[in-house]
Amino acid sequence: MDNPGKFYITTPIYYVNARPHIGHTYTTVVCDAVARRQRMMGLDTWFLTGTDEHGQKIERSAAAAGCSPRAFVDKIAAEFRGLWDRMKITYDDFIRTTEPRHVRGVQSLFTRLQERGYIYKGSYSGQYCVFDELYVDAAGPGSPCPECGRPTETVHEENYFFKLSAMEGPLLQYYSEHPDFIRPETRRNEVIAFVRSGLRDLSVSRTSFKWGIPVPNDPKHVIYVWLDALANYMTAIGFGSDDPKDQDKFARYWPADVHMIGKEIVRFHCVYWPAFLLAADLPLPRSIIAHGWLLFEESKMSKSRGNIVRSETILDTLGADGLRYFLLREIVFGQDGSFSFDALVQRFNADLANDLGNLSSRTLSMITRYFGGEVTYPSPSERTSGDEAIASLAEQTIADFHAQFEQFQFSRALETAWSLVAAVNKYIVENEPWAVAERDDKDSRARLATILYTSAEALRIVTALAHPVIPDATARIWTQLGLGDISHLDLRTLAWGQLQPGTRLDKVEPVLPRAEKSTVERMQQMEQQRSVESAIASSEEPKPAATGEGAPTSSPGAPPSAAPSLSPAGGNSMSTLLPTADNKITIDDFLKVELRVGEVKVAERVKGADKLLRMEVDIGSEVRQIVAGIAKAYEPEKLIGRKVVIVANLQPRKLRGLESNGMIVAASLGDDGQPVLAGFLEDVPAGAKLK
Ligand code: ME8
């Protein structure tokens, strides 16, 4: 039944309880690069992404934001989609679990499992983690969830159960017969150990909330979010539809070739999902590939830790190619990798602006200058060993790049391609075409033509290979090479010597300009601004006590969070605001805090207190004296005239005998809480209120 010429790849469907960040972008870019390349390799490719929109977590986030779940999920799903469009993600479909096609498909899967005797009714009394939508065994009231550390809630529910215990043997047999089903090997071993340790039946319905897909014929229950969510991979391509066109599509693409996921959701994909499919007698996906985490300041970047970086910040400064290249080149696929703005800008400048950008602009402008913009004719007889070396390195690069990319070794594949770029740049320097051009004899002219042909042909090959990763810049280089639309390129036939002499170049323009030194600072400011905005506007939960977030058996265990947090510098924390039982404050509580823009008029050190600065801050209606613990991070002179955010309605308090009337808002970084003042990119007048 399988169609060998097709390739179906999926990302996880992302929760819409908060906005996307570069962790989500990472998985999506990896899948996009793979999908683009498979299309260029002639495969009938289908690339699916989407959003996971049901469950109590989302119901509560919507309530906290003061809107209906429907309005809430519509807004965040649109943000994901908009971001993927800006990132040049070529998804073929975007599934939302609130769509009728999905609801129908999930109900059909549920009924199928029921009819085959794998679902029965029972009851559960015990602890439940709302965040992970998980029942927690052997935990007393209020005890923390072993996955995320948040307090569990006690529930008594009548539920439908899936006979997961019956799937232990079939799963183990499947893993052993399909060694490539779970990759990498470490994850496979963890999963096998987990299943061997014994499986208990799984509750697959909930009555404690409403925001979900009703169980067929028993609408008091909604279907467990993970059964709902996992089914997206099939419902999006027509599972559960009566329409023959949908049925054809399902037959054409199922089973998926790759489910790409982060390592924290391995258990759901490698145990529950195949168990549901085996029970339903449906084909299993070919492979589930779990990558590592993007870390920021040593801990997993996640919305709940509050240490996220938004892709928009990078898109606004470096563009999609810069972020795409960095994610695939810098992070060794499968392992955890750190993100930093410094590393991002360094990579961008070194590899893209300098290496590829220079190769492209110098080669194409010399062809324009010396040969009127026509690709040159290499001399057939007088090839030097240097010319030969570039040609054979290029052939080797094509072979190695393909093999490495196929193995998901993106970083190595790009390293391979950039070795060719470096070799050609060196070749150009050594052969000095600009000096050869000075000599006006026939041999020199032939030599110049060969050097420029060799450089242009190598540029063409790197451009073709890198296209799935940096689609924009490569499409422009391709056009400038006179080759038209790169989307027609067939990667299978890529070989040395295909660039036709005589081809007319298009207008030559720089494609990858260097990022200025100030880019890092600009990005940091933008992130700061965005985190102030989202701390104020968001419905995101406060940070939990950090514990491991985990894969099946022993959790991979993130270290305790060293995440930056937003707090007023020098004292009280915002989290002391009237938290309710679930650690949330109401909008009314929030509105009690008066946040205003202030302009620093005077700033000076406080004698005998090396951390404190005394400031006079204009908040529109008056000038306030504020004492803040930011002296180690900021020179007083540099603060004069700076716009800051202050909490204006705090009771005055005395610090070193000085009355402080308000607090300045700052991010607090690292273990020593180094303050970074919140600010604005646009000009805002002193006194403006934040809300
Ligand atoms: O788990 N580093 O959704 P989610 C790398 N709805 N990848 C990261 C990351 C990080 N710091 N943070 C997130 C869910 N990701 C479920 C999935 S699928 C049927 C249901 C990526 O919004 C990574 O792919 O929490 C991870 O598995 C996924 O986003 C989790 O997204």
XYZ file of C-alpha atoms and ligand atoms in Angstrom:
722
model
C 0.000 0.000 0.000
C 2.949 2.326 0.532
C 3.837 4.787 -2.183
C 7.645 4.782 -2.509
C 7.855 8.069 -4.408
C 6.255 10.095 -1.632
C 7.584 11.779 1.455
C 5.333 12.911 4.307
C 6.883 14.925 7.143
C 5.263 16.540 10.178
C 6.172 18.944 12.979
C 4.478 18.624 16.362
C 1.341 20.723 16.450
C 2.163 23.543 18.838
C 0.118 24.563 21.849
C -1.602 27.870 21.466
C -1.444 28.788 25.139
C 1.317 31.248 24.316
C 3.029 32.816 21.358
C 5.656 31.009 19.280
C 9.346 31.270 20.137
C 12.528 30.101 18.448
C 12.226 26.600 19.975
C 9.142 26.078 17.815
C 10.898 27.740 14.921
C 13.760 25.293 15.251
C 11.680 22.152 14.612
C 9.715 23.874 11.888
C 12.813 25.103 10.050
C 14.413 21.653 10.238
C 11.289 20.112 8.683
C 11.083 22.841 6.078
C 14.671 22.332 4.977
C 14.087 18.587 4.715
C 10.802 19.045 2.833
C 12.307 21.566 0.405
C 15.180 19.244 -0.338
C 12.939 16.212 -0.842
C 10.870 18.202 -3.345
C 14.081 19.133 -5.153
C 14.956 15.424 -5.147
C 11.765 14.733 -7.074
C 9.678 13.220 -4.256
C 5.945 13.784 -3.951
C 6.337 15.660 -0.667
C 3.725 16.647 1.900
C 4.727 18.846 4.813
C 2.281 19.323 7.666
C 2.355 21.668 10.637
C -0.375 23.135 12.790
C -1.663 23.998 16.235
C -2.906 22.016 19.232
C -5.871 23.956 20.515
C -7.852 21.876 23.010
C -7.483 21.153 26.699
C -7.820 22.669 30.117
C -4.527 24.546 29.866
C -5.815 26.460 26.868
C -9.266 26.907 28.372
C -7.594 28.518 31.395
C -5.214 30.670 29.343
C -8.219 32.023 27.442
C -10.071 32.759 30.679
C -7.007 34.541 32.054
C -6.817 36.631 28.892
C -10.489 37.482 29.348
C -11.730 36.002 26.090
C -13.503 32.913 24.804
C -11.347 29.859 24.012
C -12.364 30.210 20.360
C -11.234 33.845 20.079
C -8.059 33.026 21.990
C -7.014 30.073 19.835
C -7.868 31.934 16.623
C -5.519 34.727 17.598
C -2.532 32.575 18.573
C -2.971 30.132 15.673
C -2.876 33.115 13.310
C 0.374 34.232 14.939
C 1.975 30.834 14.329
C 0.839 30.843 10.739
C 1.985 34.397 10.171
C 5.383 33.582 11.633
C 5.813 30.516 9.421
C 5.017 32.630 6.385
C 7.658 35.171 7.376
C 10.140 32.337 8.012
C 9.505 31.074 4.428
C 8.155 27.782 5.705
C 6.704 25.843 2.778
C 4.093 23.854 4.691
C 1.538 22.172 2.446
C -1.132 22.202 5.110
C -1.726 23.763 8.509
C -4.022 21.707 10.711
C -5.869 23.175 13.676
C -7.392 20.691 16.094
C -10.526 22.820 16.349
C -11.313 22.293 12.641
C -14.300 20.088 11.746
C -12.126 17.768 9.610
C -10.003 17.011 12.664
C -12.898 16.639 15.091
C -14.580 14.173 12.739
C -11.352 12.192 12.268
C -10.591 11.956 15.996
C -14.110 10.745 16.743
C -13.766 8.184 14.016
C -10.478 6.910 15.498
C -12.026 6.775 18.982
C -14.993 4.753 17.688
C -12.685 2.432 15.802
C -10.683 1.742 18.984
C -13.924 1.201 20.912
C -15.282 -1.189 18.298
C -12.068 -3.174 18.344
C -12.404 -3.565 22.112
C -9.491 -1.361 23.175
C -11.512 1.295 24.994
C -13.606 0.631 28.120
C -15.250 2.738 30.832
C -13.722 2.937 34.333
C -13.113 5.516 37.049
C -10.135 7.438 38.362
C -9.503 9.108 41.682
C -6.200 10.817 42.211
C -3.834 13.569 41.209
C -3.851 15.338 37.856
C -1.416 17.785 36.264
C -3.311 20.336 34.189
C -0.171 21.615 32.484
C 0.854 18.210 31.144
C -2.741 16.939 30.953
C -1.495 13.906 32.856
C -2.719 11.648 35.661
C 0.022 11.276 38.226
C 0.345 7.985 40.061
C 1.070 7.634 43.767
C 1.030 11.332 44.498
C -0.775 12.921 47.445
C -2.958 16.037 47.201
C -0.945 19.040 46.016
C 2.196 17.050 45.336
C 4.247 18.181 42.331
C 3.902 16.722 38.858
C 6.952 14.554 38.101
C 7.122 16.040 34.594
C 6.936 19.768 35.222
C 6.991 20.342 38.981
C 3.699 22.226 39.099
C 1.252 21.307 41.895
C -1.180 18.581 40.864
C -4.922 18.798 41.442
C -7.095 16.087 42.979
C -9.793 14.762 40.636
C -12.464 12.065 40.811
C -13.598 11.123 37.357
C -15.424 8.478 35.443
C -13.297 7.924 32.364
C -12.812 5.945 29.248
C -9.604 3.936 29.325
C -7.401 2.666 26.548
C -5.944 -0.837 27.035
C -2.351 0.296 26.868
C -1.315 -2.662 29.046
C -2.310 -4.994 26.218
C 0.087 -3.253 23.840
C 3.299 -3.936 25.746
C 4.206 -7.082 23.770
C 3.164 -5.754 20.340
C 5.099 -2.523 20.899
C 8.290 -4.297 21.953
C 8.012 -6.575 18.966
C 7.486 -3.604 16.666
C 10.522 -1.746 18.043
C 12.687 -4.789 17.584
C 11.524 -5.406 14.005
C 11.909 -1.731 13.032
C 15.239 -0.518 14.348
C 14.870 2.861 12.590
C 11.439 3.598 14.028
C 12.787 5.768 16.874
C 15.860 7.884 16.336
C 18.376 8.641 17.727
C 19.419 5.380 19.382
C 19.481 6.854 22.918
C 15.782 7.730 22.706
C 14.968 4.314 21.302
C 16.705 2.658 24.246
C 14.847 4.844 26.741
C 11.520 4.015 25.148
C 12.208 0.284 25.135
C 13.238 0.399 28.810
C 10.081 2.349 29.650
C 7.783 -0.124 27.911
C 9.609 -3.091 29.427
C 9.042 -1.654 32.890
C 5.305 -2.193 32.343
C 2.412 -0.205 30.900
C -0.827 0.653 32.670
C -4.087 1.432 30.926
C -4.408 5.040 29.900
C -7.317 7.321 30.632
C -8.444 8.772 27.300
C -11.340 11.018 28.303
C -11.978 13.868 30.723
C -15.125 15.270 32.304
C -13.435 18.043 34.304
C -13.486 20.553 31.448
C -15.354 21.178 28.224
C -12.833 22.546 25.719
C -12.207 19.423 23.703
C -13.685 16.911 21.272
C -16.761 15.133 22.684
C -16.632 11.347 22.974
C -19.047 9.981 20.328
C -22.428 9.235 21.949
C -21.258 10.386 25.389
C -20.669 14.140 25.105
C -20.216 14.622 28.871
C -16.675 13.375 28.178
C -14.088 15.063 26.020
C -11.309 13.054 24.382
C -7.872 13.128 26.040
C -5.810 15.895 24.431
C -2.940 13.666 23.407
C -5.214 11.211 21.594
C -6.844 14.249 19.995
C -3.508 15.891 19.124
C -1.614 12.858 17.822
C -4.430 12.015 15.451
C -3.748 15.284 13.578
C -1.083 13.520 11.563
C -3.830 11.416 9.961
C -6.870 13.688 10.075
C -5.016 16.387 8.136
C -4.587 14.068 5.190
C -8.158 12.825 5.158
C -8.533 10.130 7.809
C -12.154 9.792 8.878
C -13.602 11.523 5.828
C -16.181 9.984 3.504
C -15.051 12.078 0.581
C -13.207 9.855 -1.945
C -10.714 12.660 -2.623
C -9.714 12.691 1.056
C -9.526 8.929 1.102
C -7.182 8.993 -1.888
C -5.003 11.525 -0.170
C -4.811 9.384 2.948
C -3.856 6.355 0.869
C -1.266 8.433 -0.976
C 0.587 9.839 2.049
C -0.032 7.633 5.081
C 2.041 6.364 6.834
C 4.127 9.437 7.577
C 7.818 9.109 6.788
C 9.029 11.407 9.563
C 7.411 12.762 12.703
C 9.929 15.349 13.879
C 9.632 16.205 17.577
C 11.521 17.606 20.564
C 12.797 15.037 23.042
C 10.296 15.940 25.784
C 7.368 14.452 23.874
C 8.996 11.149 22.999
C 6.731 9.071 25.211
C 3.560 10.363 23.580
C 4.889 9.757 20.075
C 6.818 6.546 20.554
C 4.575 4.702 23.018
C 1.011 6.050 22.962
C 0.794 6.884 19.256
C 2.048 3.529 17.943
C -0.095 1.783 20.573
C -3.228 3.563 19.305
C -2.327 2.732 15.711
C -1.545 -0.928 16.415
C -4.852 -1.239 18.272
C -6.686 0.445 15.404
C -4.903 -1.789 12.889
C -3.497 1.180 10.996
C 0.034 1.473 9.591
C 2.627 3.085 11.869
C 4.808 6.053 10.874
C 8.182 5.096 9.415
C 10.239 7.103 11.868
C 10.010 9.387 14.835
C 12.984 11.639 15.160
C 13.584 13.434 18.428
C 15.907 16.403 18.480
C 17.453 18.166 21.467
C 16.556 21.444 23.090
C 17.497 24.957 22.301
C 18.904 26.351 25.507
C 19.073 29.967 26.500
C 21.357 30.772 29.382
C 21.828 27.096 30.178
C 18.221 26.029 30.518
C 15.566 24.882 28.086
C 13.996 27.751 26.283
C 10.313 27.526 27.119
C 7.399 29.780 27.699
C 6.875 28.423 31.191
C 10.442 29.249 32.200
C 10.080 32.693 30.722
C 13.484 32.570 29.000
C 12.350 32.655 25.438
C 13.637 34.480 22.391
C 11.125 35.370 19.733
C 11.868 34.698 16.107
C 10.395 38.064 15.152
C 13.308 39.868 16.770
C 15.736 38.051 14.488
C 13.502 38.357 11.444
C 13.320 42.113 11.982
C 17.099 42.423 12.124
C 18.800 39.653 10.129
C 15.934 38.162 8.132
C 14.717 34.577 7.761
C 17.852 33.217 6.087
C 20.052 34.364 8.977
C 17.980 32.525 11.567
C 17.443 29.442 9.409
C 21.150 29.098 8.685
C 22.128 29.604 12.314
C 19.688 26.992 13.612
C 20.843 24.322 11.194
C 24.541 25.159 11.248
C 25.121 25.946 14.911
C 23.019 23.295 16.635
C 24.269 19.743 16.207
C 21.041 17.986 15.346
C 19.917 15.605 18.101
C 21.858 17.377 20.836
C 20.963 20.350 22.989
C 22.419 23.592 21.701
C 22.750 27.084 23.087
C 21.306 30.134 21.526
C 22.918 33.524 21.897
C 22.601 36.739 19.955
C 26.384 37.060 19.812
C 26.822 33.644 18.215
C 23.981 34.368 15.801
C 25.502 37.607 14.538
C 28.973 36.107 14.395
C 27.757 33.218 12.263
C 25.793 35.510 10.047
C 28.731 37.769 9.375
C 31.355 35.058 9.032
C 29.542 32.446 6.953
C 26.848 34.348 5.114
C 28.043 37.928 4.651
C 31.775 37.198 4.375
C 32.106 33.750 2.877
C 29.099 33.231 0.635
C 28.190 36.901 0.148
C 31.720 37.798 -0.917
C 32.129 34.802 -3.179
C 28.940 35.719 -4.942
C 29.514 39.436 -5.300
C 33.175 39.301 -6.297
C 32.641 36.489 -8.846
C 29.580 37.976 -10.460
C 30.888 41.520 -10.532
C 34.160 40.428 -12.152
C 32.221 38.562 -14.849
C 30.221 41.739 -15.389
C 33.257 43.992 -15.421
C 35.610 41.884 -17.547
C 33.200 39.933 -19.757
C 30.169 42.181 -20.110
C 28.043 39.961 -17.853
C 28.320 36.708 -19.816
C 29.436 33.474 -18.176
C 32.912 32.811 -19.509
C 34.230 29.902 -21.607
C 36.805 27.960 -19.599
C 39.880 27.055 -21.532
C 39.552 23.334 -22.427
C 43.259 22.736 -22.749
C 44.947 24.738 -20.029
C 43.440 23.713 -16.740
C 45.795 24.058 -13.821
C 45.888 21.654 -10.925
C 44.191 24.404 -8.901
C 41.234 24.436 -11.328
C 41.041 20.638 -11.248
C 41.126 20.621 -7.458
C 38.094 22.909 -7.233
C 36.146 20.797 -9.728
C 36.823 17.578 -7.881
C 36.192 19.149 -4.465
C 32.828 20.320 -5.799
C 31.911 16.805 -6.956
C 32.914 15.418 -3.568
C 30.951 18.173 -1.819
C 27.776 17.246 -3.679
C 28.114 13.580 -2.671
C 28.999 14.301 0.964
C 26.352 16.975 1.377
C 23.631 14.612 0.157
C 24.751 11.799 2.430
C 25.000 14.046 5.482
C 21.694 15.779 4.898
C 19.956 12.405 4.436
C 21.289 11.440 7.856
C 19.925 14.672 9.392
C 23.489 15.895 9.952
C 22.614 19.414 8.907
C 25.486 21.096 10.642
C 28.041 18.813 9.003
C 26.396 19.134 5.620
C 26.606 22.912 5.785
C 30.169 22.706 7.017
C 30.915 20.567 3.966
C 29.345 23.085 1.596
C 31.125 25.988 3.241
C 34.479 24.209 2.900
C 33.920 24.529 -0.822
C 33.112 28.227 -0.416
C 36.319 28.715 1.566
C 38.355 26.776 -1.005
C 37.014 28.892 -3.876
C 37.589 32.155 -2.024
C 41.171 31.019 -1.437
C 41.491 29.979 -5.089
C 40.366 33.451 -6.161
C 42.895 35.146 -3.890
C 45.694 32.873 -5.090
C 44.843 33.262 -8.764
C 44.354 37.030 -8.550
C 41.915 37.429 -11.450
C 42.086 41.224 -11.026
C 45.840 41.073 -11.768
C 45.347 38.668 -14.692
C 42.803 41.124 -16.100
C 45.469 43.826 -16.253
C 47.420 41.777 -18.807
C 45.795 42.245 -22.151
C 47.120 39.191 -24.054
C 45.126 36.241 -25.375
C 46.479 33.690 -22.886
C 45.733 35.909 -19.928
C 42.224 36.468 -21.223
C 41.712 32.675 -21.492
C 43.166 32.229 -18.018
C 40.852 34.884 -16.604
C 37.868 33.183 -18.260
C 38.802 29.859 -16.653
C 39.247 31.327 -13.182
C 35.897 33.082 -13.342
C 34.102 30.068 -14.794
C 35.506 27.840 -12.033
C 34.417 30.324 -9.363
C 30.951 30.816 -10.825
C 30.354 27.089 -11.238
C 31.379 26.388 -7.649
C 29.102 29.235 -6.538
C 26.231 27.663 -8.486
C 26.763 24.319 -6.778
C 26.873 25.737 -3.262
C 23.814 27.847 -4.042
C 21.870 24.787 -5.170
C 22.864 22.733 -2.120
C 22.129 25.519 0.357
C 18.787 26.458 -1.145
C 16.639 24.360 1.241
C 18.336 26.084 4.172
C 18.631 29.705 2.986
C 15.959 29.939 0.312
C 15.911 33.709 -0.138
C 19.569 34.509 -0.640
C 20.128 31.461 -2.839
C 17.126 32.284 -5.037
C 18.621 35.723 -5.598
C 22.108 34.424 -6.366
C 20.563 31.921 -8.777
C 18.741 34.688 -10.626
C 21.877 36.819 -10.729
C 23.734 33.848 -12.222
C 21.234 34.103 -15.079
C 19.608 30.783 -14.203
C 16.063 32.043 -13.573
C 13.790 30.515 -10.990
C 15.590 28.177 -8.587
C 12.418 26.284 -7.771
C 12.800 24.379 -11.068
C 16.134 22.962 -9.974
C 16.460 19.176 -9.838
C 19.023 18.340 -7.164
C 19.380 14.730 -8.305
C 21.252 15.740 -11.425
C 23.435 18.444 -9.911
C 26.997 17.997 -11.202
C 30.097 19.986 -12.094
C 30.159 21.667 -15.491
C 26.456 22.301 -16.033
C 26.791 26.092 -16.011
C 26.511 27.069 -19.668
C 29.195 29.474 -20.944
C 27.536 32.433 -22.596
C 24.689 32.573 -20.042
C 23.797 36.217 -19.429
C 23.967 37.283 -15.802
C 21.122 39.248 -14.328
C 21.720 42.509 -12.498
C 24.322 41.900 -9.795
C 23.445 43.149 -6.329
C 24.739 42.341 -2.865
C 22.635 39.565 -1.292
C 23.918 39.161 2.246
C 25.065 42.486 3.680
C 27.047 42.392 6.931
C 25.172 42.952 10.158
C 26.398 46.014 12.007
C 28.035 45.783 15.407
C 25.008 47.311 17.077
C 22.748 44.462 15.898
C 23.240 42.395 19.056
C 22.302 45.319 21.235
C 19.301 46.118 19.077
C 18.063 42.555 19.305
C 18.506 42.544 23.066
C 16.536 45.766 23.354
C 13.766 44.405 21.172
C 13.528 41.263 23.290
C 13.453 43.334 26.446
C 10.670 45.428 25.028
C 8.754 42.343 23.962
C 9.120 40.711 27.352
C 7.845 43.824 29.099
C 4.885 43.841 26.730
C 4.133 40.196 27.257
C 4.640 40.363 31.023
C 2.027 43.056 30.993
C -0.344 41.749 28.369
C 0.094 38.037 28.628
C -1.900 35.286 30.105
C 1.206 33.158 30.432
C 1.656 31.330 33.665
C 4.247 32.310 36.210
C 7.402 30.255 36.217
C 7.123 26.969 38.093
C 9.774 25.712 40.430
C 12.209 24.226 37.934
C 12.465 20.467 37.814
C 13.314 18.160 34.960
C 10.988 18.064 31.987
C 11.115 14.645 30.718
C 11.306 11.922 28.229
C 9.958 8.496 29.096
C 12.059 6.991 31.815
C 14.547 9.069 33.651
C 13.890 12.590 32.457
C 16.705 14.199 30.495
C 16.530 16.677 33.345
C 16.969 20.329 32.629
C 19.166 22.072 35.162
C 17.505 24.496 37.552
C 16.429 27.560 35.664
C 18.863 30.401 35.349
C 16.287 32.176 33.247
C 15.999 35.909 33.231
C 12.921 37.098 35.063
C 11.202 40.421 35.047
C 11.251 42.067 38.390
C 11.386 45.535 39.790
C 15.060 46.246 40.388
C 16.127 46.494 43.938
C 13.346 44.826 45.795
C 9.911 43.320 45.915
C 8.902 40.894 43.276
C 5.743 41.263 41.198
C 4.893 37.666 42.060
C 3.941 38.732 45.595
C 0.716 40.061 44.086
C -2.225 38.178 45.521
C -1.667 34.823 43.816
C -4.668 32.548 43.730
C -4.553 28.809 44.315
C -3.317 28.207 40.762
C -0.693 30.942 41.060
C -2.506 33.394 38.825
C -3.595 36.934 39.564
C -6.789 38.399 38.214
C -6.844 41.290 35.795
C -8.173 43.421 38.655
C -5.108 42.572 40.702
C -2.927 43.550 37.803
C -4.747 46.822 37.245
C -3.830 47.815 40.778
C -0.233 48.199 39.626
C 0.438 51.571 38.064
C 3.236 51.294 35.507
C 4.489 54.491 33.935
C 7.217 55.721 31.632
C 9.740 57.911 33.430
C 12.702 59.960 32.244
C 15.816 59.937 34.388
C 16.801 63.535 35.190
C 19.393 62.978 37.895
C 21.359 59.837 38.769
C 24.111 59.490 41.340
C 25.754 56.857 43.514
C 24.642 56.480 47.131
C 27.544 56.854 49.525
C 28.433 53.658 51.334
C 26.141 51.485 49.199
C 27.941 50.117 46.166
C 24.797 48.716 44.594
C 22.477 51.698 44.942
C 21.753 54.660 42.702
C 19.631 57.630 43.697
C 17.629 58.964 40.789
C 15.184 61.724 40.110
C 12.716 60.507 37.568
C 10.204 62.645 35.702
C 6.923 60.706 35.452
C 4.965 63.425 33.672
C 2.956 64.711 36.618
C 5.913 65.050 39.024
C 9.577 64.240 39.546
C 10.121 61.294 41.908
C 13.112 60.239 43.929
C 13.758 56.545 43.366
C 16.543 54.474 44.862
C 17.379 51.303 42.929
C 19.950 48.516 43.117
C 21.386 48.964 39.656
C 24.702 50.691 40.360
C 26.785 47.660 39.405
C 25.183 47.465 35.991
C 24.777 51.140 35.049
C 27.017 54.206 35.189
C 24.879 57.014 36.624
C 25.950 59.531 33.942
C 24.759 57.208 31.182
C 21.272 57.026 32.630
C 20.514 60.735 32.362
C 17.816 61.238 29.758
C 16.997 57.532 29.526
C 13.366 56.418 29.469
C 12.552 53.724 32.022
C 9.489 51.851 33.232
C 8.534 52.443 36.833
C 6.000 51.036 39.255
C 4.487 54.343 40.349
C 2.072 53.420 43.128
C 4.271 51.554 45.588
C 4.306 52.680 49.155
C 7.465 54.731 49.777
C 10.269 52.979 51.606
C 13.611 54.045 52.977
C 16.918 52.728 51.683
C 20.068 54.004 53.407
C 18.038 56.843 54.853
C 16.738 57.945 51.425
C 13.066 57.721 50.620
C 12.362 55.730 47.457
C 9.074 56.519 45.735
C 8.572 53.753 43.226
C 10.600 51.069 41.526
C 12.308 50.686 38.207
C 11.408 47.609 36.141
C 14.301 45.504 34.889
C 14.997 42.007 33.688
C 17.061 40.075 36.157
C 19.703 37.902 34.529
C 21.580 34.878 35.760
C 22.137 33.682 39.297
C 23.367 37.046 40.550
C 20.306 38.813 39.169
C 22.152 41.309 37.013
C 19.568 43.999 36.137
C 18.801 45.094 32.577
C 16.427 48.039 32.414
C 13.191 47.701 30.471
C 12.872 50.261 27.696
C 11.180 51.160 24.438
C 12.287 51.151 20.830
C 9.873 53.919 19.907
C 9.955 57.346 21.447
C 7.479 57.524 24.344
C 6.771 60.569 26.482
C 7.484 60.571 30.212
C 4.278 59.898 32.127
C 2.747 57.488 29.552
C 0.891 54.673 31.295
C 1.597 51.014 30.536
C -1.358 48.687 30.452
O 4.232 19.660 23.077
N 14.114 23.606 21.886
O 3.407 21.528 21.981
P 4.481 22.651 22.368
C 13.796 22.861 20.821
N 1.133 20.333 21.544
N 12.537 22.635 20.415
C 11.555 23.202 21.108
C 11.809 24.003 22.239
C 13.172 24.204 22.620
N 13.525 24.960 23.637
N 10.633 24.435 22.718
C 9.664 23.915 21.915
C 3.373 20.233 22.422
N 10.223 23.174 20.939
C 2.169 19.458 21.913
C 2.601 18.588 20.752
S 2.065 16.853 18.778
C 0.880 15.777 18.452
C 1.498 17.737 20.177
C 9.514 22.456 19.859
O 3.899 23.941 21.929
C 9.827 20.969 19.887
O 9.490 20.417 18.656
O 4.902 22.512 23.781
C 8.853 20.490 20.940
O 8.622 19.100 20.911
C 7.628 21.266 20.553
O 8.123 22.545 20.125
C 6.670 21.412 21.721
O 5.692 22.336 21.393
